[in-house]
mmCIF file of C-alpha atoms and ligand atoms in Angstrom:
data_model
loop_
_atom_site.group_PDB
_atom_site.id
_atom_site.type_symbol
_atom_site.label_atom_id
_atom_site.label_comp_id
_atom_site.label_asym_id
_atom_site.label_seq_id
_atom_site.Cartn_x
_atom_site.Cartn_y
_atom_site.Cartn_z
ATOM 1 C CA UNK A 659 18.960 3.860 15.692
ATOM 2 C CA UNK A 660 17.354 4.318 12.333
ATOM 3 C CA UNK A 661 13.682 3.651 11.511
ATOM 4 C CA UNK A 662 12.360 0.470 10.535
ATOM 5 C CA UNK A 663 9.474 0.719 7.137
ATOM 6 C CA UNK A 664 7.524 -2.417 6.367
ATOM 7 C CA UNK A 665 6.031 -2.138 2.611
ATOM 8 C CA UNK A 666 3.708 -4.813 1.957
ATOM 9 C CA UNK A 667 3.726 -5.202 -1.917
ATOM 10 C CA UNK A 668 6.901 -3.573 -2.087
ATOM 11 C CA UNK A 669 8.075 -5.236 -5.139
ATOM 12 C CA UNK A 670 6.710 -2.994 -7.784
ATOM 13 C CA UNK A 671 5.033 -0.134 -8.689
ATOM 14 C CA UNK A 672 3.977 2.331 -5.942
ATOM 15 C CA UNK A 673 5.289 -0.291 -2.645
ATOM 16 C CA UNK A 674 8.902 -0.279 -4.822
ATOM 17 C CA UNK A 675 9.167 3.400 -5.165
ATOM 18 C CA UNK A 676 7.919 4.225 -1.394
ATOM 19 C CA UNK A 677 11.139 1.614 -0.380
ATOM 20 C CA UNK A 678 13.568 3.816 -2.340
ATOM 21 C CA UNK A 679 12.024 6.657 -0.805
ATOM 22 C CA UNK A 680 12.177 5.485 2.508
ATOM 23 C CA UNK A 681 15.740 3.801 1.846
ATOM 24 C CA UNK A 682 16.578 8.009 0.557
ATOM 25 C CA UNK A 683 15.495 9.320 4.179
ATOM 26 C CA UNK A 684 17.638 6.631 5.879
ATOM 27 C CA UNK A 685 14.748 4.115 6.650
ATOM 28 C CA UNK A 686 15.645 0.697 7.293
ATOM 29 C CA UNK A 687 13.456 -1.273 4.881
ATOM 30 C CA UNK A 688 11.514 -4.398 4.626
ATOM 31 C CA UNK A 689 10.258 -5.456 0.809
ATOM 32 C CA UNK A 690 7.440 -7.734 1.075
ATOM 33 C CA UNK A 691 5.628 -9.290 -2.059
ATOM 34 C CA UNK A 692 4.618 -12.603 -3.079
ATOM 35 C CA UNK A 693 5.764 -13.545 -6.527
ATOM 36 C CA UNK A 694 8.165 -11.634 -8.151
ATOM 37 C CA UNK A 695 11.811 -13.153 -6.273
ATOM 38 C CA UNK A 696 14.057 -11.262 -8.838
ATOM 39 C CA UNK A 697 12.214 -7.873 -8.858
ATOM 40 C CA UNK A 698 12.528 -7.978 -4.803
ATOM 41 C CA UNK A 699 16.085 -9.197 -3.976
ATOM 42 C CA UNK A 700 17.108 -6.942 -6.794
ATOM 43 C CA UNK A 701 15.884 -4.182 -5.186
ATOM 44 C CA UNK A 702 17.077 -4.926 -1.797
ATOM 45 C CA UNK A 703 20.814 -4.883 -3.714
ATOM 46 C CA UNK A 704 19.825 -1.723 -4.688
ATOM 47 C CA UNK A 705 18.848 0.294 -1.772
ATOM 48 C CA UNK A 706 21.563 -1.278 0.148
ATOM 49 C CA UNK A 707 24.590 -0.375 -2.224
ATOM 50 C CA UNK A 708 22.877 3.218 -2.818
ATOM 51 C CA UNK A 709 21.250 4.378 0.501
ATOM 52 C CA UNK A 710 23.276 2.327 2.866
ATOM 53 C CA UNK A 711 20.392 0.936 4.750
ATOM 54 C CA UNK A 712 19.706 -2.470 5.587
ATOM 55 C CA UNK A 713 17.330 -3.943 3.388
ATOM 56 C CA UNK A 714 15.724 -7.725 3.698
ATOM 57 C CA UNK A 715 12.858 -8.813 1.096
ATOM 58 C CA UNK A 716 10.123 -11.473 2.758
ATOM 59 C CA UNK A 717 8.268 -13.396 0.568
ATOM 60 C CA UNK A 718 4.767 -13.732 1.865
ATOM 61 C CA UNK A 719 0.418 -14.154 0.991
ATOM 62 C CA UNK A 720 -0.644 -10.881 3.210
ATOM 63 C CA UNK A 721 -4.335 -12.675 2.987
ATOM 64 C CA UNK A 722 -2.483 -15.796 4.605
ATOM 65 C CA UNK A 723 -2.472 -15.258 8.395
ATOM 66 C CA UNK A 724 0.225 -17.668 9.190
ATOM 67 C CA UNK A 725 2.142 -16.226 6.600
ATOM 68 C CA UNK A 726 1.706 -12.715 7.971
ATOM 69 C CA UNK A 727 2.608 -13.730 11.362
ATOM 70 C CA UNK A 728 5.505 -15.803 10.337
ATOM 71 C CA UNK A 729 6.617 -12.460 8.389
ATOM 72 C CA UNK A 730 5.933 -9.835 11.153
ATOM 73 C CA UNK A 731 8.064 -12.612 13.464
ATOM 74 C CA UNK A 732 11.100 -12.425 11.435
ATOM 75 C CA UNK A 733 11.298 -8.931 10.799
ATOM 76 C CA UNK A 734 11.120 -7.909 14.518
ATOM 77 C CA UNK A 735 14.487 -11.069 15.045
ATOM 78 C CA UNK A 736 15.860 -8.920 12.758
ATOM 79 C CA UNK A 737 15.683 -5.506 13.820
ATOM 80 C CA UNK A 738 14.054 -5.795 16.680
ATOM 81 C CA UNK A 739 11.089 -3.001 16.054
ATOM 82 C CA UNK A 740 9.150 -1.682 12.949
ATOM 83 C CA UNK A 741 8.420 2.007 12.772
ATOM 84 C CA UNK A 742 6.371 2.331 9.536
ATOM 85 C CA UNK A 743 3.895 0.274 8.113
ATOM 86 C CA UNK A 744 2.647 0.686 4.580
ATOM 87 C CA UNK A 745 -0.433 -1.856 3.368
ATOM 88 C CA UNK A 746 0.281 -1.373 -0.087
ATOM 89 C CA UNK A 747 0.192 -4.539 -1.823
ATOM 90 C CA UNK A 748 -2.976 -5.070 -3.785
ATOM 91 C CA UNK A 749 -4.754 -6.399 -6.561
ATOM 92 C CA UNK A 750 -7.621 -5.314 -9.205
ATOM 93 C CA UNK A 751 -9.228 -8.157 -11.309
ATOM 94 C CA UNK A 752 -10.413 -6.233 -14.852
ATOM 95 C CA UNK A 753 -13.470 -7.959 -15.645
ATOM 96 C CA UNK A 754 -16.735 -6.865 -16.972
ATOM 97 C CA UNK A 755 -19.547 -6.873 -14.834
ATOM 98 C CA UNK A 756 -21.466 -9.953 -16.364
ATOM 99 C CA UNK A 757 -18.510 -11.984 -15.847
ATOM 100 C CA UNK A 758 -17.821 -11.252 -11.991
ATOM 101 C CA UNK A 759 -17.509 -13.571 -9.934
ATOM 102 C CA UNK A 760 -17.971 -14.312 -6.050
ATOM 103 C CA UNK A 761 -14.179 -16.188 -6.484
ATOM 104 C CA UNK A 762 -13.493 -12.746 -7.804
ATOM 105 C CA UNK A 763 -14.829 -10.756 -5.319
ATOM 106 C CA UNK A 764 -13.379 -12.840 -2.604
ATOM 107 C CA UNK A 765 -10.035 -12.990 -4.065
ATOM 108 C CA UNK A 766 -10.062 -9.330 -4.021
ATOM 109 C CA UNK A 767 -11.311 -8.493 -0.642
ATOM 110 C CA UNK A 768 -9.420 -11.197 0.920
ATOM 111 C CA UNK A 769 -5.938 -9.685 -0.224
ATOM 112 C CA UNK A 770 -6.575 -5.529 -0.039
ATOM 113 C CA UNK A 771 -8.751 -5.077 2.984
ATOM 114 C CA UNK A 772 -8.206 -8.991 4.722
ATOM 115 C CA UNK A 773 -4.411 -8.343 4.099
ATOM 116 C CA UNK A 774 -4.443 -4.784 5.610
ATOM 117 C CA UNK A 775 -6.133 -5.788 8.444
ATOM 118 C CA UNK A 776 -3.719 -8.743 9.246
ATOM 119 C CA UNK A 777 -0.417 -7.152 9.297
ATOM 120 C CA UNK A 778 -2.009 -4.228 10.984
ATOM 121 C CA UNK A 779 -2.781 -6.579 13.136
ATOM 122 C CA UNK A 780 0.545 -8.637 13.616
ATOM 123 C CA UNK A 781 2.695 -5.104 13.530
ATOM 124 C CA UNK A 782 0.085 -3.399 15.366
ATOM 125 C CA UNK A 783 0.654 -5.561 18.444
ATOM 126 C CA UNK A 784 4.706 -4.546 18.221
ATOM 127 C CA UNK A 785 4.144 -0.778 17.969
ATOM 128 C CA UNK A 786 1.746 -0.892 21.076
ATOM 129 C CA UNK A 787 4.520 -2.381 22.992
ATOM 130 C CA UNK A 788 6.463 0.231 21.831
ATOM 131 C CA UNK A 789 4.202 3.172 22.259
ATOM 132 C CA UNK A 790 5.111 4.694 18.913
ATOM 133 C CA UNK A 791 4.277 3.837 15.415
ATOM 134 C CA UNK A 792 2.482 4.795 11.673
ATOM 135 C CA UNK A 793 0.487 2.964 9.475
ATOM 136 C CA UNK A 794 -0.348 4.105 5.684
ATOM 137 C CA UNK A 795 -3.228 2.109 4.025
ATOM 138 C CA UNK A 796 -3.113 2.578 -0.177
ATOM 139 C CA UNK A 797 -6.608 3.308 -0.928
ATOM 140 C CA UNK A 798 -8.035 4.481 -4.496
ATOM 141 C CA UNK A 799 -10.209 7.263 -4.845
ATOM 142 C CA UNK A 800 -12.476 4.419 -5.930
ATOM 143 C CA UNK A 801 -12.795 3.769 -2.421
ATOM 144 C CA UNK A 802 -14.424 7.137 -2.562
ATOM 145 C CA UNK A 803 -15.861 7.658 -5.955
ATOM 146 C CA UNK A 804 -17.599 5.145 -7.961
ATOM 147 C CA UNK A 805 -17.012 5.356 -11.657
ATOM 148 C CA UNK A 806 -17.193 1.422 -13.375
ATOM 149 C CA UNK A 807 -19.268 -1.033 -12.067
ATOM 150 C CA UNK A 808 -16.928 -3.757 -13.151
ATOM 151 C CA UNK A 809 -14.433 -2.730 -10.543
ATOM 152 C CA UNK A 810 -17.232 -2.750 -7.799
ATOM 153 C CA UNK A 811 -15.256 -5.787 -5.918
ATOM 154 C CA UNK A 812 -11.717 -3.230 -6.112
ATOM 155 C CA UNK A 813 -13.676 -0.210 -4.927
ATOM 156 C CA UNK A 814 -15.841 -2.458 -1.984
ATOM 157 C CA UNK A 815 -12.093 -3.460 -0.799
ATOM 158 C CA UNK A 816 -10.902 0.390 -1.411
ATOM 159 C CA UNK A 817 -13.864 1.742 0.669
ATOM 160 C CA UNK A 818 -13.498 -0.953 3.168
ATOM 161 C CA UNK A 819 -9.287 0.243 4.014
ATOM 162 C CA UNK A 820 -10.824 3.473 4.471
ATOM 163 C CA UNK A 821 -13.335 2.225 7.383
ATOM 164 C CA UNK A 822 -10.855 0.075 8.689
ATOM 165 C CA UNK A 823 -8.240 3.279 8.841
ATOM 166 C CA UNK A 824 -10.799 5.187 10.968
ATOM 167 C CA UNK A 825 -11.353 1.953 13.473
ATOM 168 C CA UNK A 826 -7.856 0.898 13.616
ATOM 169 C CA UNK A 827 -7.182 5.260 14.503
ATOM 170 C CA UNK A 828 -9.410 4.695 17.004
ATOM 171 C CA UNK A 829 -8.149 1.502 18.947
ATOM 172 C CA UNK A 830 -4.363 2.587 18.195
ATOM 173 C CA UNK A 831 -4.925 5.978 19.637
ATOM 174 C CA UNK A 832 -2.436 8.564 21.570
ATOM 175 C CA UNK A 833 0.261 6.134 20.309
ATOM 176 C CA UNK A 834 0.210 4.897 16.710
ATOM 177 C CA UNK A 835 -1.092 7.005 13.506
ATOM 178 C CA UNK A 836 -3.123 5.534 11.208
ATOM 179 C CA UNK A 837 -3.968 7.408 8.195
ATOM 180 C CA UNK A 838 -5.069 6.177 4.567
ATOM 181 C CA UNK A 839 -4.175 7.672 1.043
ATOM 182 C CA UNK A 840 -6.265 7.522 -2.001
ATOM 183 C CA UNK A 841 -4.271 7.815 -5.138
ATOM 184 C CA UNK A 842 -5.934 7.984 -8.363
ATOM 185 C CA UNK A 843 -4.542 6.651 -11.531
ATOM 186 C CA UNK A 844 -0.825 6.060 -11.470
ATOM 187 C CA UNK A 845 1.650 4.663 -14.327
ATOM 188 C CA UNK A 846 2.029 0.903 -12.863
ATOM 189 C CA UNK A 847 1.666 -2.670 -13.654
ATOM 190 C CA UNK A 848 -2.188 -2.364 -12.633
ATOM 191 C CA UNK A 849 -3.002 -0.078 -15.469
ATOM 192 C CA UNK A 850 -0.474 -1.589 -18.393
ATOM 193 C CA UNK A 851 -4.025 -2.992 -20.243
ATOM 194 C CA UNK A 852 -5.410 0.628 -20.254
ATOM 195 C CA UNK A 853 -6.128 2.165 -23.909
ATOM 196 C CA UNK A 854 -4.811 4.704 -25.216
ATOM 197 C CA UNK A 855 -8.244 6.135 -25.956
ATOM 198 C CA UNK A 856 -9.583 5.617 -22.350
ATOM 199 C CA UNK A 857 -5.941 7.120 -20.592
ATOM 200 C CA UNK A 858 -6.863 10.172 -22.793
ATOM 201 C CA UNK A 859 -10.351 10.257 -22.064
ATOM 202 C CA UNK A 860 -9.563 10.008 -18.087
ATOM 203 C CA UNK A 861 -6.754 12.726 -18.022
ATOM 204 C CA UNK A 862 -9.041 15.161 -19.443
ATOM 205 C CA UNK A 863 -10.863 14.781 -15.804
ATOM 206 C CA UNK A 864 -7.549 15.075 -14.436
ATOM 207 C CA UNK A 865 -6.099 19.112 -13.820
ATOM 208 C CA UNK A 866 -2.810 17.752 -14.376
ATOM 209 C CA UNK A 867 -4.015 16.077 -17.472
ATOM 210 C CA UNK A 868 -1.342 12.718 -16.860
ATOM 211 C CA UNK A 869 -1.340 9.796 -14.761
ATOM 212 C CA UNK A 870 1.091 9.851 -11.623
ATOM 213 C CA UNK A 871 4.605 8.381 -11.296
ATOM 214 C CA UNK A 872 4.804 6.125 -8.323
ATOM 215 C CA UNK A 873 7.568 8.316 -7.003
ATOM 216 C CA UNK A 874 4.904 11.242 -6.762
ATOM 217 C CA UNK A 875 2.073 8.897 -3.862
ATOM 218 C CA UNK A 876 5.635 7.599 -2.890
ATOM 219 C CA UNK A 877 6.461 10.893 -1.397
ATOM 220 C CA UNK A 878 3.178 11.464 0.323
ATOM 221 C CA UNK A 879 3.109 8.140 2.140
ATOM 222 C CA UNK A 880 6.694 8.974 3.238
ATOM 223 C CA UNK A 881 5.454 12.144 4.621
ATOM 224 C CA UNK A 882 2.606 10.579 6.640
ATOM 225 C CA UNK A 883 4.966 8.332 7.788
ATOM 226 C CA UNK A 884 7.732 10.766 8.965
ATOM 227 C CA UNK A 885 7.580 12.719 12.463
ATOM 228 C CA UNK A 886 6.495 15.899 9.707
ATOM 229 C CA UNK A 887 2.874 14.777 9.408
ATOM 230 C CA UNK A 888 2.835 13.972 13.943
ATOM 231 C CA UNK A 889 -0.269 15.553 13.792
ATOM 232 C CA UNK A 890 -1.899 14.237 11.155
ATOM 233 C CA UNK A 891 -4.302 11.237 12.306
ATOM 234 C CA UNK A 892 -7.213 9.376 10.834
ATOM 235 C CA UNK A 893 -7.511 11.106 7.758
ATOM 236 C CA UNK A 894 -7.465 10.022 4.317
ATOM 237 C CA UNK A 895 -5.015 12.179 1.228
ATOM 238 C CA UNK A 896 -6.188 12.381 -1.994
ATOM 239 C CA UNK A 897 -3.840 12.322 -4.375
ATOM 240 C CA UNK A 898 -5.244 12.251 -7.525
ATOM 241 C CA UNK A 899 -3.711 15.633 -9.819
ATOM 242 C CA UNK A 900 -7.121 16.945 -8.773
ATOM 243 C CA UNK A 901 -10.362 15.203 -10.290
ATOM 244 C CA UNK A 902 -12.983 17.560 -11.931
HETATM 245 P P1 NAP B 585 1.248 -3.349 -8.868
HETATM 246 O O1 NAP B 585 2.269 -2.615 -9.653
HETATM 247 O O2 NAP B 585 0.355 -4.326 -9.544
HETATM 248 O O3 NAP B 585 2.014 -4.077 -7.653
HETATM 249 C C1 NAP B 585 1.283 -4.842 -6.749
HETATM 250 C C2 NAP B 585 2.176 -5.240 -5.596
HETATM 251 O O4 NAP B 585 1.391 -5.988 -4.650
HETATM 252 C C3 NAP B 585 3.334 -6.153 -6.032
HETATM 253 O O5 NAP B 585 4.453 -5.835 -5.247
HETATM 254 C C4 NAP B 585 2.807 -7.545 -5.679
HETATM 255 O O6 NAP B 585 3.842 -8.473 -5.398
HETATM 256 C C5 NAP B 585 2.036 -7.233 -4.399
HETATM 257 N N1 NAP B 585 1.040 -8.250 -4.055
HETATM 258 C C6 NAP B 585 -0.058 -8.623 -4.767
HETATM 259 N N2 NAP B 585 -0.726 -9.577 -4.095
HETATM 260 C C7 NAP B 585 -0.046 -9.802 -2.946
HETATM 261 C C8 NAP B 585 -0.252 -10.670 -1.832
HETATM 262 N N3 NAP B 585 -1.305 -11.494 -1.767
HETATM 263 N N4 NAP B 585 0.645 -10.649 -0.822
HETATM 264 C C9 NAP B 585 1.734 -9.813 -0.870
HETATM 265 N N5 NAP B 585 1.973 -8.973 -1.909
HETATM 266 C C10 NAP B 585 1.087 -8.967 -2.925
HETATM 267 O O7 NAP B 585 0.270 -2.355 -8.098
HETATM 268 P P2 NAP B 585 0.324 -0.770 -7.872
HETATM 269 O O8 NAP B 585 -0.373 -0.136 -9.000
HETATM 270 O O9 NAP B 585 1.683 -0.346 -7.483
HETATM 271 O O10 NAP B 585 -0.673 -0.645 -6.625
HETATM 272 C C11 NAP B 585 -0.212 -0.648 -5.287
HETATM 273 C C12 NAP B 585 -1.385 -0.288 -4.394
HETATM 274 O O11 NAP B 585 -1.885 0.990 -4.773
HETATM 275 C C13 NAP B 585 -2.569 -1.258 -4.513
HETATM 276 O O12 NAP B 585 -3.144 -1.457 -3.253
HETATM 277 C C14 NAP B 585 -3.524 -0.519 -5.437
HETATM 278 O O13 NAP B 585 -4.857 -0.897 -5.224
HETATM 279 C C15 NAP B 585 -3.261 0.915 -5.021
HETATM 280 N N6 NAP B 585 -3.627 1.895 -6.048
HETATM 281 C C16 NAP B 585 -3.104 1.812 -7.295
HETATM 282 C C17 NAP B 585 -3.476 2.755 -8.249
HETATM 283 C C18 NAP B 585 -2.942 2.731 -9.664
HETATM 284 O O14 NAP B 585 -3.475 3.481 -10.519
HETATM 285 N N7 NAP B 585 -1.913 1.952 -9.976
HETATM 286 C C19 NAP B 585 -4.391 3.764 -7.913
HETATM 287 C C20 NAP B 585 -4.902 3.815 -6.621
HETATM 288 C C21 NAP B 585 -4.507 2.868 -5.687
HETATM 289 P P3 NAP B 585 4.491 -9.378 -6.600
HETATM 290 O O15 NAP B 585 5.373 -8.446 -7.375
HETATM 291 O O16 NAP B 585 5.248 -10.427 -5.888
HETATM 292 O O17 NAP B 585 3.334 -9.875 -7.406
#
């Protein structure tokens, strides 16, 4: 029976390339995301014809319970378990300071750490029953660093999946995993505003003086994921190119 992976915010960017890495190691996948139709059924196609796994996309608002619970619902009629969860999908308003606001704020919390805690929740319940299961939660290293004030509502939600990876370890314990990662900057939608003077200025604190491809925190998560990383619990991965 192959493996079930749930990638919340799977549509683009870091949640797309985990599916195709998960679809490469003969995962069953499940895209979630919440706009972008096209981007998602296209990439279901995709790992289906290449990988020859099953692939199903599900539209839904991981800050919207009934939405998450409707979601988990479906995916466990249609393959009946769910191995892998990765709470991926997130946000970052770019704002300065002055201008932040408590709908801001809000906004962001309620999607990154609400939404992480949700379908933790909803899947969490089917892996118990199961006795067997992983969850990934995509941190930032700004939910261990602090570097700009105006992304203090991004890094409150980023520090906040990092406390709720430790408490969910705990209550999950011997049977599901539950480990975060904190990538730092990678080449994605999220940073497509970015200046060329302030990419160079970061990657001279980076030792691999670039920004990651999604394909390279892809890998990791797949790792934690996989039967490899059994013993690894509770614990949160940098994976930054190494920050100095
Ligand atoms: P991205 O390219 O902007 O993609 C965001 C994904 O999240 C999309 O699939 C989007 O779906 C989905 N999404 C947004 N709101 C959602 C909601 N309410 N419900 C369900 N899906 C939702 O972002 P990314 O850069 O790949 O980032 C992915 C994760 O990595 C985020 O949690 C981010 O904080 C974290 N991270 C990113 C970086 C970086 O430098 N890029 C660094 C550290 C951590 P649609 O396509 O439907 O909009």
């Amino acid at each position: 029976m192959r493996k079930v992976a749930l990638v919340t915010g799977g549509s683009r960017g870091i949640g797309k390339a985990t599916v195709v890495e998960f679809a490469k190691k003969g995962y069953d996948v499940v895209i979630n995301y919440l706009v972008s139709d096209d981007r998602a059924s296209a990439l279901q196609k995709e790992v289906q014809e290449q990988y020859g796994v099953r692939a199903l996309a599900v539209k839904a608002d991981v800050s919207d319970e009934k939405a998450v619970k409707q979601m988990v619902e479906t995916v466990i009629d249609e393959f009946g378990h769910i191995d892998c969860l990765v709470n991926n999908a997130g946000i970052a308003i770019d704002t300065l300071f002055e201008d932040k606001t408590v709908i801001h704020f809000r906004k962001t919390l309620d999607i990154n750490l609400i939404g992480t805690f949700l379908v933790s929740k909803y899947v969490g319940k089917y892996m118990i029953e199961h006795k067997t299961g992983s969850i990934i939660n995509v941190s930032s290293t700004n939910g261990i660093d602090t570097f700009y004030p105006m992304s203090l509502d991004y890094d409150a939600s980023k520090a906040g999946m990092i406390s709720l990876t430790h408490n969910l370890a705990l209550q999950y314990a011997p049977y599901i995993r539950v480990n975060s990662i904190a990538p730092g900057w990678v080449l994605t939608d999220m940073n497509q505003e970015l200046d060329e003077e302030f990419i160079e200025k970061e990657c001279s604190h980076i030792l691999a003086n670039r920004f990651a491809d999604p394909s390279e925190i892809a890998r990791v998560i797949v790792f934690l994921s996989s039967d490899d990383a059994s013993y690894i619990n509770n614990e949160v991965i940098r994976v930054d190119g190494g920050w100095k």
